[in-house]
PDB file of C-alpha atoms in Angstrom:
ATOM      1  CA  UNK C 914       0.352  -0.100   0.261  1.00 93.00           C
ATOM      2  CA  UNK C 915       1.445   3.113  -0.744  1.00 96.00           C
ATOM      3  CA  UNK C 916       0.761   6.351   1.987  1.00 97.00           C
ATOM      4  CA  UNK C 917       1.308   9.994   1.878  1.00 97.00           C
ATOM      5  CA  UNK C 918       3.002  12.145   4.175  1.00 98.00           C
ATOM      6  CA  UNK C 919       1.850  16.097   3.913  1.00 97.00           C
ATOM      7  CA  UNK C 920       3.735  18.134   5.811  1.00 98.00           C
ATOM      8  CA  UNK C 921       3.326  21.670   5.733  1.00 97.00           C
ATOM      9  CA  UNK C 922       4.453  25.015   7.506  1.00 95.00           C
ATOM     10  CA  UNK C 923       1.801  26.556  10.353  1.00 94.00           C
ATOM     11  CA  UNK C 924       0.122  28.702   9.600  1.00 90.00           C
ATOM     12  CA  UNK C 925       1.112  32.032  11.099  1.00 86.00           C
ATOM     13  CA  UNK C 926       4.841  30.649  10.620  1.00 90.00           C
ATOM     14  CA  UNK C 927       6.664  33.080   7.641  1.00 89.00           C
ATOM     15  CA  UNK C 928       7.749  30.694   5.266  1.00 92.00           C
ATOM     16  CA  UNK C 929      10.823  32.391   3.745  1.00 91.00           C
ATOM     17  CA  UNK C 930      10.148  29.512   0.807  1.00 92.00           C
ATOM     18  CA  UNK C 931       6.769  30.090  -0.029  1.00 95.00           C
ATOM     19  CA  UNK C 932       7.998  33.820   0.161  1.00 93.00           C
ATOM     20  CA  UNK C 933      10.719  33.813  -2.495  1.00 94.00           C
ATOM     21  CA  UNK C 934       8.058  31.493  -4.736  1.00 96.00           C
ATOM     22  CA  UNK C 935       5.414  34.238  -5.103  1.00 97.00           C
ATOM     23  CA  UNK C 936       7.592  36.935  -5.695  1.00 95.00           C
ATOM     24  CA  UNK C 937       9.140  35.260  -9.101  1.00 96.00           C
ATOM     25  CA  UNK C 938       5.713  34.313  -9.766  1.00 98.00           C
ATOM     26  CA  UNK C 939       4.664  38.077  -9.373  1.00 97.00           C
ATOM     27  CA  UNK C 940       7.780  38.172 -11.329  1.00 96.00           C
ATOM     28  CA  UNK C 941       5.643  36.929 -14.186  1.00 97.00           C
ATOM     29  CA  UNK C 942       2.748  38.666 -13.835  1.00 98.00           C
ATOM     30  CA  UNK C 943       0.799  36.742 -12.302  1.00 98.00           C
ATOM     31  CA  UNK C 944      -0.537  38.759  -9.997  1.00 97.00           C
ATOM     32  CA  UNK C 945      -3.763  36.552  -8.352  1.00 98.00           C
ATOM     33  CA  UNK C 946      -1.398  34.655  -6.763  1.00 98.00           C
ATOM     34  CA  UNK C 947      -1.755  36.149  -2.984  1.00 96.00           C
ATOM     35  CA  UNK C 948       0.454  33.362  -0.759  1.00 95.00           C
ATOM     36  CA  UNK C 949       2.812  30.765  -1.209  1.00 96.00           C
ATOM     37  CA  UNK C 950       3.606  27.653   1.169  1.00 95.00           C
ATOM     38  CA  UNK C 951       5.852  24.510  -0.008  1.00 96.00           C
ATOM     39  CA  UNK C 952       5.943  22.182   1.989  1.00 96.00           C
ATOM     40  CA  UNK C 953       6.995  18.094   1.651  1.00 96.00           C
ATOM     41  CA  UNK C 954       5.267  15.188   0.260  1.00 97.00           C
ATOM     42  CA  UNK C 955       6.919  12.039   1.054  1.00 97.00           C
ATOM     43  CA  UNK C 956       5.727   9.067  -0.552  1.00 97.00           C
ATOM     44  CA  UNK C 957       5.609   5.824   1.944  1.00 97.00           C
ATOM     45  CA  UNK C 958       5.379   2.385  -0.089  1.00 97.00           C
ATOM     46  CA  UNK C 959       4.113   0.024   3.033  1.00 97.00           C
ATOM     47  CA  UNK C 960       4.093  -3.917   4.185  1.00 97.00           C
ATOM     48  CA  UNK C 961      -0.148  -3.429   5.131  1.00 95.00           C
ATOM     49  CA  UNK C 962      -3.499  -3.865   3.720  1.00 94.00           C
ATOM     50  CA  UNK C 963      -5.353  -2.758   6.780  1.00 96.00           C
ATOM     51  CA  UNK C 964      -5.809   1.139   5.581  1.00 95.00           C
ATOM     52  CA  UNK C 965      -6.821   2.597   9.095  1.00 96.00           C
ATOM     53  CA  UNK C 966      -3.819   0.735  10.204  1.00 97.00           C
ATOM     54  CA  UNK C 967      -1.347   2.046   7.453  1.00 97.00           C
ATOM     55  CA  UNK C 968      -2.812   5.721   8.408  1.00 97.00           C
ATOM     56  CA  UNK C 969      -2.139   5.038  12.382  1.00 98.00           C
ATOM     57  CA  UNK C 970       1.655   3.864  11.591  1.00 98.00           C
ATOM     58  CA  UNK C 971       2.552   6.498   9.085  1.00 98.00           C
ATOM     59  CA  UNK C 972       0.761   9.259  11.375  1.00 98.00           C
ATOM     60  CA  UNK C 973       3.046   7.854  14.494  1.00 98.00           C
ATOM     61  CA  UNK C 974       6.150   8.653  12.169  1.00 98.00           C
ATOM     62  CA  UNK C 975       5.486  12.173  10.931  1.00 98.00           C
ATOM     63  CA  UNK C 976       4.870  12.627  14.916  1.00 97.00           C
ATOM     64  CA  UNK C 977       8.679  10.660  15.416  1.00 96.00           C
ATOM     65  CA  UNK C 978      10.226  11.535  12.395  1.00 97.00           C
ATOM     66  CA  UNK C 979       8.913  13.469   9.290  1.00 98.00           C
ATOM     67  CA  UNK C 980       7.608  16.316  10.705  1.00 97.00           C
ATOM     68  CA  UNK C 981       8.620  18.580  13.646  1.00 96.00           C
ATOM     69  CA  UNK C 982       5.688  19.905  15.656  1.00 94.00           C
ATOM     70  CA  UNK C 983       7.506  22.802  16.669  1.00 94.00           C
ATOM     71  CA  UNK C 984       6.594  24.700  13.357  1.00 95.00           C
ATOM     72  CA  UNK C 985       5.248  21.829  10.676  1.00 96.00           C
ATOM     73  CA  UNK C 986       1.857  20.055  10.459  1.00 97.00           C
ATOM     74  CA  UNK C 987       0.824  17.162   8.603  1.00 98.00           C
ATOM     75  CA  UNK C 988      -1.566  15.366   7.065  1.00 97.00           C
ATOM     76  CA  UNK C 989      -1.458  11.714   5.919  1.00 98.00           C
ATOM     77  CA  UNK C 990      -3.725   9.551   3.199  1.00 96.00           C
ATOM     78  CA  UNK C 991      -3.242   6.548   1.147  1.00 96.00           C
ATOM     79  CA  UNK C 992      -2.927   6.991  -2.253  1.00 93.00           C
ATOM     80  CA  UNK C 993      -4.755   5.747  -4.690  1.00 79.00           C
ATOM     81  CA  UNK C 994      -4.502   2.163  -6.965  1.00 64.00           C
ATOM     82  CA  UNK C 995      -1.298   2.826  -8.820  1.00 56.00           C
ATOM     83  CA  UNK C 996      -2.822   1.491 -12.599  1.00 41.00           C
TER      84      UNK C 996
ATOM     85  CA  UNK M 854      38.209  17.627  32.376  1.00 96.00           C
ATOM     86  CA  UNK M 855      36.745  14.436  29.906  1.00 98.00           C
ATOM     87  CA  UNK M 856      34.767  15.150  26.676  1.00 98.00           C
ATOM     88  CA  UNK M 857      33.536  12.966  24.045  1.00 98.00           C
ATOM     89  CA  UNK M 858      33.473  15.021  19.912  1.00 98.00           C
ATOM     90  CA  UNK M 859      30.298  12.898  18.917  1.00 98.00           C
ATOM     91  CA  UNK M 860      30.761  11.937  14.769  1.00 98.00           C
ATOM     92  CA  UNK M 861      27.611  11.378  12.700  1.00 97.00           C
ATOM     93  CA  UNK M 862      28.125  10.983   9.106  1.00 97.00           C
ATOM     94  CA  UNK M 863      28.611  14.246   7.375  1.00 97.00           C
ATOM     95  CA  UNK M 864      29.861  16.013  10.863  1.00 97.00           C
ATOM     96  CA  UNK M 865      32.649  18.681   9.412  1.00 97.00           C
ATOM     97  CA  UNK M 866      33.390  20.631  12.882  1.00 97.00           C
ATOM     98  CA  UNK M 867      34.452  17.927  15.102  1.00 97.00           C
ATOM     99  CA  UNK M 868      37.646  18.123  14.208  1.00 98.00           C
ATOM    100  CA  UNK M 869      38.593  22.021  15.055  1.00 97.00           C
ATOM    101  CA  UNK M 870      36.664  21.012  18.511  1.00 98.00           C
ATOM    102  CA  UNK M 871      38.552  18.429  19.152  1.00 98.00           C
ATOM    103  CA  UNK M 872      41.604  20.287  18.275  1.00 97.00           C
ATOM    104  CA  UNK M 873      40.565  23.142  20.115  1.00 97.00           C
ATOM    105  CA  UNK M 874      39.578  20.821  23.745  1.00 98.00           C
ATOM    106  CA  UNK M 875      42.790  19.049  23.302  1.00 98.00           C
ATOM    107  CA  UNK M 876      45.617  21.109  21.646  1.00 97.00           C
ATOM    108  CA  UNK M 877      44.791  24.769  23.210  1.00 97.00           C
ATOM    109  CA  UNK M 878      42.420  23.440  26.212  1.00 97.00           C
ATOM    110  CA  UNK M 879      44.524  20.789  27.211  1.00 97.00           C
ATOM    111  CA  UNK M 880      41.407  18.136  28.210  1.00 97.00           C
ATOM    112  CA  UNK M 881      41.709  14.811  27.941  1.00 98.00           C
ATOM    113  CA  UNK M 882      39.129  13.864  24.226  1.00 98.00           C
ATOM    114  CA  UNK M 883      38.297  11.470  22.096  1.00 98.00           C
ATOM    115  CA  UNK M 884      35.919  11.242  19.048  1.00 98.00           C
ATOM    116  CA  UNK M 885      32.715   8.900  19.629  1.00 98.00           C
ATOM    117  CA  UNK M 886      31.202   7.544  16.765  1.00 98.00           C
ATOM    118  CA  UNK M 887      27.263   7.984  15.770  1.00 97.00           C
ATOM    119  CA  UNK M 888      26.133   4.476  16.523  1.00 97.00           C
ATOM    120  CA  UNK M 889      28.340   4.116  20.073  1.00 97.00           C
ATOM    121  CA  UNK M 890      25.695   2.895  22.452  1.00 96.00           C
ATOM    122  CA  UNK M 891      27.879   3.888  25.331  1.00 96.00           C
ATOM    123  CA  UNK M 892      29.930   7.446  26.217  1.00 97.00           C
ATOM    124  CA  UNK M 893      33.151   5.497  28.586  1.00 95.00           C
ATOM    125  CA  UNK M 894      33.934   7.584  31.523  1.00 96.00           C
ATOM    126  CA  UNK M 895      33.377  11.685  29.948  1.00 98.00           C
ATOM    127  CA  UNK M 896      32.613  14.581  31.408  1.00 98.00           C
ATOM    128  CA  UNK M 897      31.026  16.557  28.734  1.00 98.00           C
ATOM    129  CA  UNK M 898      29.487  15.731  25.348  1.00 98.00           C
ATOM    130  CA  UNK M 899      30.432  17.754  22.359  1.00 98.00           C
ATOM    131  CA  UNK M 900      27.840  17.264  19.410  1.00 98.00           C
ATOM    132  CA  UNK M 901      29.878  18.562  16.586  1.00 98.00           C
ATOM    133  CA  UNK M 902      28.572  21.609  13.604  1.00 98.00           C
ATOM    134  CA  UNK M 903      28.352  19.965  10.467  1.00 97.00           C
ATOM    135  CA  UNK M 904      25.918  18.559   7.911  1.00 96.00           C
ATOM    136  CA  UNK M 905      24.780  14.716   9.526  1.00 96.00           C
ATOM    137  CA  UNK M 906      22.801  13.132   7.061  1.00 95.00           C
ATOM    138  CA  UNK M 907      22.850  14.814   4.346  1.00 94.00           C
ATOM    139  CA  UNK M 908      20.633  17.465   6.488  1.00 93.00           C
ATOM    140  CA  UNK M 909      17.759  15.534   4.885  1.00 94.00           C
ATOM    141  CA  UNK M 910      14.379  16.183   5.876  1.00 95.00           C
ATOM    142  CA  UNK M 911      15.568  18.653   8.030  1.00 95.00           C
ATOM    143  CA  UNK M 912      18.849  19.733   9.419  1.00 96.00           C
ATOM    144  CA  UNK M 913      20.014  17.314  12.233  1.00 96.00           C
ATOM    145  CA  UNK M 914      16.224  15.353  12.100  1.00 96.00           C
ATOM    146  CA  UNK M 915      18.009  11.745  11.535  1.00 96.00           C
ATOM    147  CA  UNK M 916      21.029  11.958  13.922  1.00 96.00           C
ATOM    148  CA  UNK M 917      18.583  12.900  17.021  1.00 96.00           C
ATOM    149  CA  UNK M 918      17.993   9.242  16.129  1.00 96.00           C
ATOM    150  CA  UNK M 919      20.984   8.133  15.909  1.00 96.00           C
ATOM    151  CA  UNK M 920      22.091   5.186  18.519  1.00 97.00           C
ATOM    152  CA  UNK M 921      24.321   7.016  20.038  1.00 97.00           C
ATOM    153  CA  UNK M 922      21.834  10.022  20.890  1.00 97.00           C
ATOM    154  CA  UNK M 923      19.928   8.423  23.456  1.00 97.00           C
ATOM    155  CA  UNK M 924      23.099   7.633  25.990  1.00 98.00           C
ATOM    156  CA  UNK M 925      23.412  11.513  24.689  1.00 98.00           C
ATOM    157  CA  UNK M 926      19.623  12.515  26.129  1.00 98.00           C
ATOM    158  CA  UNK M 927      20.092  10.264  29.739  1.00 98.00           C
ATOM    159  CA  UNK M 928      23.489  11.709  30.312  1.00 98.00           C
ATOM    160  CA  UNK M 929      22.266  15.412  29.444  1.00 98.00           C
ATOM    161  CA  UNK M 930      18.943  14.595  31.967  1.00 98.00           C
ATOM    162  CA  UNK M 931      21.372  12.909  34.812  1.00 97.00           C
ATOM    163  CA  UNK M 932      22.747  16.790  34.298  1.00 97.00           C
ATOM    164  CA  UNK M 933      25.579  15.596  32.233  1.00 98.00           C
ATOM    165  CA  UNK M 934      27.507  19.056  30.641  1.00 98.00           C
ATOM    166  CA  UNK M 935      26.128  19.028  26.741  1.00 98.00           C
ATOM    167  CA  UNK M 936      27.451  21.496  24.225  1.00 98.00           C
ATOM    168  CA  UNK M 937      25.355  21.852  20.401  1.00 98.00           C
ATOM    169  CA  UNK M 938      27.299  23.758  18.260  1.00 98.00           C
ATOM    170  CA  UNK M 939      25.557  24.371  14.716  1.00 98.00           C
ATOM    171  CA  UNK M 940      24.347  21.578  13.094  1.00 98.00           C
ATOM    172  CA  UNK M 941      24.625  19.762  17.156  1.00 98.00           C
ATOM    173  CA  UNK M 942      21.772  22.872  18.292  1.00 98.00           C
ATOM    174  CA  UNK M 943      19.138  21.519  15.912  1.00 98.00           C
ATOM    175  CA  UNK M 944      20.700  18.320  17.160  1.00 98.00           C
ATOM    176  CA  UNK M 945      19.616  19.607  20.220  1.00 98.00           C
ATOM    177  CA  UNK M 946      16.371  21.271  19.573  1.00 98.00           C
ATOM    178  CA  UNK M 947      15.430  18.419  17.198  1.00 97.00           C
ATOM    179  CA  UNK M 948      15.435  15.444  20.202  1.00 97.00           C
ATOM    180  CA  UNK M 949      13.019  17.959  22.410  1.00 97.00           C
ATOM    181  CA  UNK M 950      16.877  18.377  25.095  1.00 98.00           C
ATOM    182  CA  UNK M 951      15.823  22.392  24.705  1.00 98.00           C
ATOM    183  CA  UNK M 952      12.903  23.851  23.033  1.00 98.00           C
ATOM    184  CA  UNK M 953      12.156  25.060  19.375  1.00 98.00           C
ATOM    185  CA  UNK M 954      13.636  24.477  16.157  1.00 97.00           C
ATOM    186  CA  UNK M 955      15.872  25.865  13.189  1.00 97.00           C
ATOM    187  CA  UNK M 956      14.166  26.668  10.148  1.00 96.00           C
ATOM    188  CA  UNK M 957      15.855  28.053   7.165  1.00 95.00           C
ATOM    189  CA  UNK M 958      17.548  31.627   7.155  1.00 96.00           C
ATOM    190  CA  UNK M 959      14.852  34.237   5.776  1.00 94.00           C
ATOM    191  CA  UNK M 960      17.305  35.549   2.854  1.00 94.00           C
ATOM    192  CA  UNK M 961      17.564  31.813   1.778  1.00 93.00           C
ATOM    193  CA  UNK M 962      20.928  32.361   2.558  1.00 95.00           C
ATOM    194  CA  UNK M 963      23.353  30.167   3.408  1.00 97.00           C
ATOM    195  CA  UNK M 964      25.372  32.429   5.776  1.00 97.00           C
ATOM    196  CA  UNK M 965      29.467  32.687   6.398  1.00 97.00           C
ATOM    197  CA  UNK M 966      30.729  35.541   8.419  1.00 97.00           C
ATOM    198  CA  UNK M 967      31.972  36.690  11.577  1.00 95.00           C
ATOM    199  CA  UNK M 968      28.913  37.957  13.659  1.00 98.00           C
ATOM    200  CA  UNK M 969      28.628  39.684  17.006  1.00 98.00           C
ATOM    201  CA  UNK M 970      26.676  38.424  19.767  1.00 98.00           C
ATOM    202  CA  UNK M 971      26.002  39.975  23.076  1.00 98.00           C
ATOM    203  CA  UNK M 972      26.636  37.277  26.483  1.00 98.00           C
ATOM    204  CA  UNK M 973      23.464  38.101  28.197  1.00 98.00           C
ATOM    205  CA  UNK M 974      24.501  36.233  31.192  1.00 97.00           C
ATOM    206  CA  UNK M 975      27.620  35.279  33.044  1.00 97.00           C
ATOM    207  CA  UNK M 976      25.809  33.141  36.186  1.00 97.00           C
ATOM    208  CA  UNK M 977      26.357  30.207  33.659  1.00 98.00           C
ATOM    209  CA  UNK M 978      28.691  27.427  33.893  1.00 97.00           C
ATOM    210  CA  UNK M 979      29.226  28.739  29.965  1.00 98.00           C
ATOM    211  CA  UNK M 980      29.227  32.670  30.869  1.00 98.00           C
ATOM    212  CA  UNK M 981      31.092  32.635  34.274  1.00 97.00           C
ATOM    213  CA  UNK M 982      34.332  33.878  32.546  1.00 97.00           C
ATOM    214  CA  UNK M 983      32.375  36.232  30.392  1.00 98.00           C
ATOM    215  CA  UNK M 984      31.581  40.154  30.964  1.00 97.00           C
ATOM    216  CA  UNK M 985      27.886  40.796  31.280  1.00 97.00           C
ATOM    217  CA  UNK M 986      26.858  42.120  27.772  1.00 97.00           C
ATOM    218  CA  UNK M 987      29.750  42.162  26.611  1.00 98.00           C
ATOM    219  CA  UNK M 988      30.098  41.310  22.094  1.00 98.00           C
ATOM    220  CA  UNK M 989      32.409  37.962  21.340  1.00 98.00           C
ATOM    221  CA  UNK M 990      32.298  38.269  17.445  1.00 98.00           C
ATOM    222  CA  UNK M 991      31.608  34.127  16.456  1.00 98.00           C
ATOM    223  CA  UNK M 992      31.286  33.323  13.132  1.00 97.00           C
ATOM    224  CA  UNK M 993      27.908  31.544  11.890  1.00 98.00           C
ATOM    225  CA  UNK M 994      28.159  29.158   8.984  1.00 98.00           C
ATOM    226  CA  UNK M 995      24.824  27.858   7.748  1.00 97.00           C
ATOM    227  CA  UNK M 996      21.535  27.815   5.863  1.00 96.00           C
ATOM    228  CA  UNK M 997      18.743  27.257   8.925  1.00 97.00           C
ATOM    229  CA  UNK M 998      19.291  29.041  11.390  1.00 98.00           C
ATOM    230  CA  UNK M 999      16.670  31.118  11.902  1.00 98.00           C
ATOM    231  CA  UNK M1000      15.162  30.684  15.524  1.00 98.00           C
ATOM    232  CA  UNK M1001      11.823  29.574  16.180  1.00 97.00           C
ATOM    233  CA  UNK M1002       9.319  29.562  18.929  1.00 97.00           C
ATOM    234  CA  UNK M1003       5.651  29.991  19.029  1.00 95.00           C
ATOM    235  CA  UNK M1004       4.859  32.527  21.294  1.00 95.00           C
ATOM    236  CA  UNK M1005       3.545  31.063  24.405  1.00 96.00           C
ATOM    237  CA  UNK M1006       7.065  28.934  24.711  1.00 97.00           C
ATOM    238  CA  UNK M1007       9.444  31.871  23.988  1.00 98.00           C
ATOM    239  CA  UNK M1008       7.868  34.061  27.314  1.00 98.00           C
ATOM    240  CA  UNK M1009       8.883  31.024  29.170  1.00 98.00           C
ATOM    241  CA  UNK M1010      12.310  30.694  28.141  1.00 98.00           C
ATOM    242  CA  UNK M1011      12.444  34.524  28.310  1.00 98.00           C
ATOM    243  CA  UNK M1012      11.074  34.020  31.227  1.00 98.00           C
ATOM    244  CA  UNK M1013      13.791  31.719  32.957  1.00 98.00           C
ATOM    245  CA  UNK M1014      16.760  33.842  31.101  1.00 98.00           C
ATOM    246  CA  UNK M1015      17.298  31.073  29.025  1.00 98.00           C
ATOM    247  CA  UNK M1016      19.232  33.022  26.748  1.00 98.00           C
ATOM    248  CA  UNK M1017      22.801  33.103  26.931  1.00 98.00           C
ATOM    249  CA  UNK M1018      23.619  35.133  22.985  1.00 98.00           C
ATOM    250  CA  UNK M1019      22.205  37.236  20.899  1.00 98.00           C
ATOM    251  CA  UNK M1020      22.812  38.837  17.542  1.00 98.00           C
ATOM    252  CA  UNK M1021      24.210  42.254  17.746  1.00 98.00           C
ATOM    253  CA  UNK M1022      25.983  45.040  16.184  1.00 98.00           C
ATOM    254  CA  UNK M1023      29.551  45.164  17.185  1.00 97.00           C
ATOM    255  CA  UNK M1024      28.957  48.198  19.990  1.00 97.00           C
ATOM    256  CA  UNK M1025      26.160  45.459  21.623  1.00 97.00           C
ATOM    257  CA  UNK M1026      22.846  46.682  20.248  1.00 98.00           C
ATOM    258  CA  UNK M1027      20.488  44.179  19.434  1.00 98.00           C
ATOM    259  CA  UNK M1028      17.589  45.431  16.838  1.00 97.00           C
ATOM    260  CA  UNK M1029      16.638  44.103  13.387  1.00 97.00           C
ATOM    261  CA  UNK M1030      19.145  45.539  11.602  1.00 97.00           C
ATOM    262  CA  UNK M1031      22.256  42.877  13.595  1.00 98.00           C
ATOM    263  CA  UNK M1032      19.770  39.936  13.221  1.00 98.00           C
ATOM    264  CA  UNK M1033      21.500  37.863  10.600  1.00 98.00           C
ATOM    265  CA  UNK M1034      18.742  35.355   9.809  1.00 98.00           C
ATOM    266  CA  UNK M1035      15.217  36.392  11.032  1.00 97.00           C
ATOM    267  CA  UNK M1036      16.101  34.094  14.238  1.00 98.00           C
ATOM    268  CA  UNK M1037      13.070  35.088  17.124  1.00 98.00           C
ATOM    269  CA  UNK M1038      14.609  38.193  19.384  1.00 98.00           C
ATOM    270  CA  UNK M1039      17.524  37.783  17.436  1.00 98.00           C
ATOM    271  CA  UNK M1040      18.340  34.730  19.560  1.00 98.00           C
ATOM    272  CA  UNK M1041      21.981  32.606  18.368  1.00 98.00           C
ATOM    273  CA  UNK M1042      22.042  30.507  21.601  1.00 98.00           C
ATOM    274  CA  UNK M1043      20.323  29.425  24.592  1.00 98.00           C
ATOM    275  CA  UNK M1044      20.814  26.851  27.768  1.00 98.00           C
ATOM    276  CA  UNK M1045      18.198  24.454  29.465  1.00 98.00           C
ATOM    277  CA  UNK M1046      16.101  24.785  32.753  1.00 98.00           C
ATOM    278  CA  UNK M1047      19.396  22.875  34.094  1.00 98.00           C
ATOM    279  CA  UNK M1048      21.865  24.822  33.136  1.00 98.00           C
ATOM    280  CA  UNK M1049      24.033  21.898  31.672  1.00 98.00           C
ATOM    281  CA  UNK M1050      22.747  22.417  27.907  1.00 98.00           C
ATOM    282  CA  UNK M1051      24.303  24.571  25.977  1.00 98.00           C
ATOM    283  CA  UNK M1052      22.757  24.934  21.793  1.00 98.00           C
ATOM    284  CA  UNK M1053      24.390  27.639  20.187  1.00 98.00           C
ATOM    285  CA  UNK M1054      24.465  28.916  15.872  1.00 98.00           C
ATOM    286  CA  UNK M1055      28.209  30.127  15.940  1.00 98.00           C
ATOM    287  CA  UNK M1056      30.795  28.310  16.911  1.00 98.00           C
ATOM    288  CA  UNK M1057      33.185  29.189  19.205  1.00 98.00           C
ATOM    289  CA  UNK M1058      35.283  26.223  18.338  1.00 97.00           C
ATOM    290  CA  UNK M1059      36.315  28.530  15.108  1.00 97.00           C
ATOM    291  CA  UNK M1060      37.670  31.549  16.715  1.00 97.00           C
ATOM    292  CA  UNK M1061      39.883  30.057  20.012  1.00 96.00           C
ATOM    293  CA  UNK M1062      43.109  30.350  18.920  1.00 94.00           C
ATOM    294  CA  UNK M1063      44.588  33.885  18.259  1.00 92.00           C
ATOM    295  CA  UNK M1064      46.519  32.419  15.666  1.00 91.00           C
ATOM    296  CA  UNK M1065      43.383  31.825  12.765  1.00 88.00           C
ATOM    297  CA  UNK M1066      41.617  35.393  13.441  1.00 91.00           C
ATOM    298  CA  UNK M1067      41.362  36.037  17.291  1.00 93.00           C
ATOM    299  CA  UNK M1068      40.159  34.008  20.249  1.00 96.00           C
ATOM    300  CA  UNK M1069      36.891  35.549  20.893  1.00 97.00           C
ATOM    301  CA  UNK M1070      35.044  31.405  21.663  1.00 97.00           C
ATOM    302  CA  UNK M1071      37.692  31.004  24.037  1.00 97.00           C
ATOM    303  CA  UNK M1072      35.597  32.668  26.717  1.00 97.00           C
ATOM    304  CA  UNK M1073      32.888  30.041  26.446  1.00 98.00           C
ATOM    305  CA  UNK M1074      35.147  26.816  26.878  1.00 98.00           C
ATOM    306  CA  UNK M1075      36.775  28.055  29.094  1.00 97.00           C
ATOM    307  CA  UNK M1076      34.181  29.160  31.344  1.00 98.00           C
ATOM    308  CA  UNK M1077      33.168  25.607  31.315  1.00 98.00           C
ATOM    309  CA  UNK M1078      36.763  23.833  32.415  1.00 97.00           C
ATOM    310  CA  UNK M1079      37.464  26.300  34.499  1.00 95.00           C
ATOM    311  CA  UNK M1080      34.413  25.954  36.872  1.00 94.00           C
ATOM    312  CA  UNK M1081      34.132  21.825  36.673  1.00 94.00           C
ATOM    313  CA  UNK M1082      38.171  22.444  37.768  1.00 88.00           C
ATOM    314  CA  UNK M1083      36.983  24.563  40.612  1.00 88.00           C
ATOM    315  CA  UNK M1084      34.077  22.772  41.476  1.00 80.00           C
TER     316      UNK M1084
END
């Protein structure tokens, strides 16, 4: 099973990378953009058939290692079947 | 004092730390590989700067789970002296021995420069050889050195006088202009509540021998060693 962990900088914390990307987008004429935040997408292939268990384990992994709760939040979901 | 300098894959200030403790200060010092599960007979541990595990995921995040870190955490919790410099500071926040996190510099640039920092307290084991508000020039060399702590926790840290060093101007002014990386409250170095764990982004080990630029960093090691020896 494939589990996706998305790690994002917490709201309210300055994201210098997102700010730089937004400036570049403005330079390219995408003036409608009024906020950019850059995070990480971590793709886990796991030996697990039960989605609930896989998600619970991935949440543990995020708590322990994949995200830093001081500055980041995360979301976990199971990926769609790969065709 | 007997010191252990922990070596991680990607550490690159471990030799400097070893040289300063051994040659400059005449300490009994040895390297400890990160896979070791015992620290042996040591009085102090130094977590050196560098790019452990290539800074993958987050700086210090993977090193924090090296086998030796369980021992370092236990040693610190028993009151053992631990100094984390740069990448070592990042490991200390990742491991929870110190609060907060080190994030990308606001400029998004790697900054390498001689940096004035102001000594905020002289009643600690790491700064007793300094004078109040003394300005030390200690180089910084980092890309993830912007110290962050949420507002309520920051207040707790400030209230317990946990901040030892702040980025400042050469004349000691702490302001936005003298903040190289966007750290909250210009924080460059902090100690834990027990006063035995120090984390700092600047590199005192690079300024301990007057032959190499100047020796402003000496005061920090002198403080620790003299207090230990005279205790």
